[in-house]
mmCIF file of C-alpha atoms in Angstrom:
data_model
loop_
_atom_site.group_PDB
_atom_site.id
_atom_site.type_symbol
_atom_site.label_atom_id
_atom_site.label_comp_id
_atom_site.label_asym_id
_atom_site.label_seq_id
_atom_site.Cartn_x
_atom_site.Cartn_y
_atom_site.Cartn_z
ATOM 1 C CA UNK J 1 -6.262 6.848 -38.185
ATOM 2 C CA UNK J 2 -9.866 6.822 -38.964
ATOM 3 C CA UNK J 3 -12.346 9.913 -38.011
ATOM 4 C CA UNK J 4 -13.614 9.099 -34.217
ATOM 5 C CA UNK J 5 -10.598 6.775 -33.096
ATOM 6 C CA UNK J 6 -9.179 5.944 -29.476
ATOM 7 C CA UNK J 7 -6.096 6.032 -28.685
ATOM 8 C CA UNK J 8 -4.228 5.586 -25.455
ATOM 9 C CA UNK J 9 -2.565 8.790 -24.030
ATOM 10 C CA UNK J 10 -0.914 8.499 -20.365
ATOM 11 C CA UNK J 11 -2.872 5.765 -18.645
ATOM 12 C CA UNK J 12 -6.349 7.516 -20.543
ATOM 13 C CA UNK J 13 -8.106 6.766 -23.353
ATOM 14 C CA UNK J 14 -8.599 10.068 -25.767
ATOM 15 C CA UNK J 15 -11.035 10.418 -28.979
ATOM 16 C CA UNK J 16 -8.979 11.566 -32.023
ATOM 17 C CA UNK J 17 -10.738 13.521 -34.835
ATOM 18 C CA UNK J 18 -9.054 14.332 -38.117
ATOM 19 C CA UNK J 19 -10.614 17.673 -39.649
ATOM 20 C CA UNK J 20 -9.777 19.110 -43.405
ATOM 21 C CA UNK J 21 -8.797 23.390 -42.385
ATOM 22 C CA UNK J 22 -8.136 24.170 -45.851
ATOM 23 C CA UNK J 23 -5.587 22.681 -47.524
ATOM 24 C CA UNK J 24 -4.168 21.213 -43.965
ATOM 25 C CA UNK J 25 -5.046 18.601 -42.086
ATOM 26 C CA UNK J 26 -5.519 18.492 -38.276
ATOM 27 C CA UNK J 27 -5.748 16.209 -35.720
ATOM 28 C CA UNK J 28 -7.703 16.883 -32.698
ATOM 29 C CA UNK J 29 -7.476 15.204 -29.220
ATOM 30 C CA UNK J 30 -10.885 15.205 -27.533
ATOM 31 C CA UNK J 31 -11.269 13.944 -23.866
ATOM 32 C CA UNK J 32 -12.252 15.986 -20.261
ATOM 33 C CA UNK J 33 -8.915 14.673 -19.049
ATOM 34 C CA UNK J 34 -6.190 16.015 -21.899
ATOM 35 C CA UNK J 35 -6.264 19.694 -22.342
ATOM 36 C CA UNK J 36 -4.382 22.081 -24.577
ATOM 37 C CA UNK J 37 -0.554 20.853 -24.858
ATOM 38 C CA UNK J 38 -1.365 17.450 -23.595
ATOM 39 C CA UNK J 39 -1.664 18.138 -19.567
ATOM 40 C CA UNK J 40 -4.327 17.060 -17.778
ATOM 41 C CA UNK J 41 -7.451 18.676 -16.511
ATOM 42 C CA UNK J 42 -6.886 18.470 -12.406
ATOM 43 C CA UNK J 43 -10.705 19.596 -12.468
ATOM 44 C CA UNK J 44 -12.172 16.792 -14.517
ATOM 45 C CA UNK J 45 -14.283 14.240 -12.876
ATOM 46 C CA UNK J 46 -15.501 14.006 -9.577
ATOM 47 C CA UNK J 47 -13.241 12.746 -6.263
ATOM 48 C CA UNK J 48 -13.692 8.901 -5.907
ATOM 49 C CA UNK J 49 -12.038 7.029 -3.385
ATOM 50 C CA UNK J 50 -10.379 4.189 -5.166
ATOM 51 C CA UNK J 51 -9.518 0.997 -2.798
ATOM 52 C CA UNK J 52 -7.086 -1.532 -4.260
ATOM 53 C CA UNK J 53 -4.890 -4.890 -3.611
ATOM 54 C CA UNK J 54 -0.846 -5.178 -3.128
ATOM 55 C CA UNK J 55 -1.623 -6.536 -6.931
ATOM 56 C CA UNK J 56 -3.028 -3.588 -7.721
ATOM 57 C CA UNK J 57 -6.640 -4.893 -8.380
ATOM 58 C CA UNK J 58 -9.171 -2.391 -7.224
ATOM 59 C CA UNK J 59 -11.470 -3.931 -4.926
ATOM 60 C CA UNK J 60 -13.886 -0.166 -4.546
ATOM 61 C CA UNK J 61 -14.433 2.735 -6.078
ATOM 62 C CA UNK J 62 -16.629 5.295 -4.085
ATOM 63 C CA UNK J 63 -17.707 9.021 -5.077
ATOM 64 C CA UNK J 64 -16.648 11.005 -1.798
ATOM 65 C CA UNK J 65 -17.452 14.500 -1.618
ATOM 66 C CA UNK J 66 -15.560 17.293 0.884
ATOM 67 C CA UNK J 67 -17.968 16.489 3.622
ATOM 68 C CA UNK J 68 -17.882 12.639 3.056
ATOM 69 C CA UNK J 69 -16.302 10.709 6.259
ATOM 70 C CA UNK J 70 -14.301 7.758 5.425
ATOM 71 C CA UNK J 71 -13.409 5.955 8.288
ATOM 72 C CA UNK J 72 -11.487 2.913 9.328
ATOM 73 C CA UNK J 73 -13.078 1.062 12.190
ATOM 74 C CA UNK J 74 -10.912 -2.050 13.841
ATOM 75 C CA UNK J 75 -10.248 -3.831 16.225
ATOM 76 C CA UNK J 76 -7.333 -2.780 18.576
ATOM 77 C CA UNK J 77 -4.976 -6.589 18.456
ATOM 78 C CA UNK J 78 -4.140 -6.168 22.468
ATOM 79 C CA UNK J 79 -6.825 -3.736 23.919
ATOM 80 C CA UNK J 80 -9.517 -6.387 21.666
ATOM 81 C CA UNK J 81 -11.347 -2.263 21.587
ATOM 82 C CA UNK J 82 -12.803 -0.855 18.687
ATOM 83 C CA UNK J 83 -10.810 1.889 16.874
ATOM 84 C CA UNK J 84 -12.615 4.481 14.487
ATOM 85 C CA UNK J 85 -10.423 6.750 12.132
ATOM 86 C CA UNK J 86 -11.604 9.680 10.146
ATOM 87 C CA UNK J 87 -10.582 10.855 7.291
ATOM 88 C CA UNK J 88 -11.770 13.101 4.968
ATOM 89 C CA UNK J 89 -10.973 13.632 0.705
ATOM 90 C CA UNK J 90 -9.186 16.928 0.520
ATOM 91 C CA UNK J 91 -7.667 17.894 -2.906
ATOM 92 C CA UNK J 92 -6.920 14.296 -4.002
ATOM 93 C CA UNK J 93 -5.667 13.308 -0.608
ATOM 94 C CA UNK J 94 -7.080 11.801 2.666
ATOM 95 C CA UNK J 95 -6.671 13.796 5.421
ATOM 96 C CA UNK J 96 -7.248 11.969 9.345
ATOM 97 C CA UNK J 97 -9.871 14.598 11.331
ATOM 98 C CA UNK J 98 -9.852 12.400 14.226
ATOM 99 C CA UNK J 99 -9.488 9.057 15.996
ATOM 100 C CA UNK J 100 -11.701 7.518 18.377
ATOM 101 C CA UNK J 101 -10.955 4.443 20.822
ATOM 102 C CA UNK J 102 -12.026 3.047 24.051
ATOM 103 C CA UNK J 103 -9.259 2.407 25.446
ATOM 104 C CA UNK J 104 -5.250 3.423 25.646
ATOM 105 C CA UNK J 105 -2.841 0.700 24.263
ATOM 106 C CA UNK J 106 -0.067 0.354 21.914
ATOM 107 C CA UNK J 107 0.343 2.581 18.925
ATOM 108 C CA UNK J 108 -3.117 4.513 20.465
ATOM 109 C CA UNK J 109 -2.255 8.343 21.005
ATOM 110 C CA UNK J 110 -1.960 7.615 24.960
ATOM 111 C CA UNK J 111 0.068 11.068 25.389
ATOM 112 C CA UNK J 112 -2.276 13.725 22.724
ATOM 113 C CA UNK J 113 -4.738 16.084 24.211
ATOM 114 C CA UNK J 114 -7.914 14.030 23.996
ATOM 115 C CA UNK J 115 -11.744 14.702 24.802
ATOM 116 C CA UNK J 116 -14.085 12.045 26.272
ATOM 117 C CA UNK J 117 -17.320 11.591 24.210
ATOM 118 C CA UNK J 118 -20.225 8.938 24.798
ATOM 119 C CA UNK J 119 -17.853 6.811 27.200
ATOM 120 C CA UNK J 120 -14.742 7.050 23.687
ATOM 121 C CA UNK J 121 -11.774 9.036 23.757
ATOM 122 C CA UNK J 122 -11.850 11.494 20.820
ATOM 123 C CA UNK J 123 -8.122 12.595 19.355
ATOM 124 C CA UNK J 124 -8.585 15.243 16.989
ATOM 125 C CA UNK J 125 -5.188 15.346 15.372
ATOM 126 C CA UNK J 126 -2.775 17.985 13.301
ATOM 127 C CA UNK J 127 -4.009 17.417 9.730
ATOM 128 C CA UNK J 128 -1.773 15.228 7.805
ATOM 129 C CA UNK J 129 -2.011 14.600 4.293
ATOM 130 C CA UNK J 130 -1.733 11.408 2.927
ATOM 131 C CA UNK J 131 -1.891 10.680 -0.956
ATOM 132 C CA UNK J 132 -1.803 7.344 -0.532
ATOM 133 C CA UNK J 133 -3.082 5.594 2.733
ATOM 134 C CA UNK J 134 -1.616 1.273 3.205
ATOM 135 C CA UNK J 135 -3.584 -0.367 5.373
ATOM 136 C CA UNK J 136 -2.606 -3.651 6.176
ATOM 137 C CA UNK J 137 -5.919 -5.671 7.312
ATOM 138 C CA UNK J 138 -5.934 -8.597 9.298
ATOM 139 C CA UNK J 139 -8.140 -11.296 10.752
ATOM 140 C CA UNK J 140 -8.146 -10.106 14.255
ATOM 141 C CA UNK J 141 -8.301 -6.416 13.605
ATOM 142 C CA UNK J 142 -11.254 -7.500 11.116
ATOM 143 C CA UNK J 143 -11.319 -3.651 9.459
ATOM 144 C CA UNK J 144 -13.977 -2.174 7.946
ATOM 145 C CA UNK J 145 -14.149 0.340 5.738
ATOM 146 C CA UNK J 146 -17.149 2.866 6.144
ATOM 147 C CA UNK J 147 -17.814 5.342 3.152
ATOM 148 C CA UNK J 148 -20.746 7.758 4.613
ATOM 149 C CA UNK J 149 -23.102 5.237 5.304
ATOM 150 C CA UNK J 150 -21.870 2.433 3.506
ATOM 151 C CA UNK J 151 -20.210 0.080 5.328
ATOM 152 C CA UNK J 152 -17.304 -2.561 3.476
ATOM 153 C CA UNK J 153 -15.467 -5.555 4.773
ATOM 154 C CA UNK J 154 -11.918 -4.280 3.702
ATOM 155 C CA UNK J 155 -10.623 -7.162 5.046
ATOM 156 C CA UNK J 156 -12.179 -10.241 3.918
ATOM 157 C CA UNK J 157 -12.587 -8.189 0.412
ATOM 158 C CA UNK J 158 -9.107 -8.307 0.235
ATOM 159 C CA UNK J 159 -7.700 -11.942 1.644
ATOM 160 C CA UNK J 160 -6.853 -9.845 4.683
ATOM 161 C CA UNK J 161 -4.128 -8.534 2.898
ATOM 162 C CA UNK J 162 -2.853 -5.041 2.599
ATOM 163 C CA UNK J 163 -4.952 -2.604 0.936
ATOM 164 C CA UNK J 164 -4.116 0.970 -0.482
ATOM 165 C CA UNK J 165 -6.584 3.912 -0.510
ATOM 166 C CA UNK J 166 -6.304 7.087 -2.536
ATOM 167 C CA UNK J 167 -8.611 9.533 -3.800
ATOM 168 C CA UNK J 168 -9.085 10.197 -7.609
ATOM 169 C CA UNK J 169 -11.153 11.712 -9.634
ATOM 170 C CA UNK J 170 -13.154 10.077 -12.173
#
């Protein structure tokens, strides 16, 4: 192995050094993501969310910081109202802050404790963790995916397949 390789360790790529101590010689690992005994740093990087295909193909990659919204906006398939969901990344996970809708219909919290806002109903839910969040998109729901203030087409960026969010960092 020559001075200043790369080799693949766990899904990363990781410098290698060799250094003469003496009489020995050592080999050093050198990346932000493998620390001493071979783990890996859950500090490196900074929290991206990281869109992808049922293939696996990602489609986006997004820094999101704690305060970063990342919402879900839709079309309801019988109510034909837009749906808004909130999430937000929280320790490599998305966690839902609320849900907004115009109307009550099927799989819409019709029962929860909601507020009315601007003419919307506004669900503010228990916070629920989700490490990975599948989507399946569609061509009447058309969903969008809105990052802060960057708006995607989810949907047509995908074949209006089924997508999978998660949050890494990177």
């Amino acid at each position: 192995m020559a001075f200043g390789s790369r080799v693949p360790v766990e899904g990363r790529t990781v410098a290698v050094a060799a250094v003469a101590v003496g009489s020995v010689l050592a080999v050093l690992a050198i990346s932000a993501g493998v620390g001493l005994g071979g783990a890996v740093d859950a500090v490196a990087g900074e929290p991206t969310l990281v869109v992808t295909d049922e293939n696996g193909t990602e489609l986006l990659t997004e820094p999101v910081g704690d305060e970063t919204e990342i919402a879900i906006e839709y079309t309801h398939s019988v109510e034909k109202t837009p749906v808004y969901d909130v999430y937000v990344a929280d320790d490599g996970a998305l966690v839902m802050t609320r849900m907004e809708f115009s109307s009550f219909g099927a799989g819409l919290p019709s029962q929860a404790d909601v507020t009315e806002r601007d003419g919307r109903y506004v669900f503010d839910p228990p916070a629920t963790r989700h490490e990975t969040l599948r989507l399946k998109t569609g061509s009447v729901a058309d969903h969008d995916l809105v990052v802060g203030d960057e708006r995607y087409d989810v949907a047509a960026m995908s074949g209006y397949g089924a997508v999978e969010l998660t949050v890494e960092r990177r």
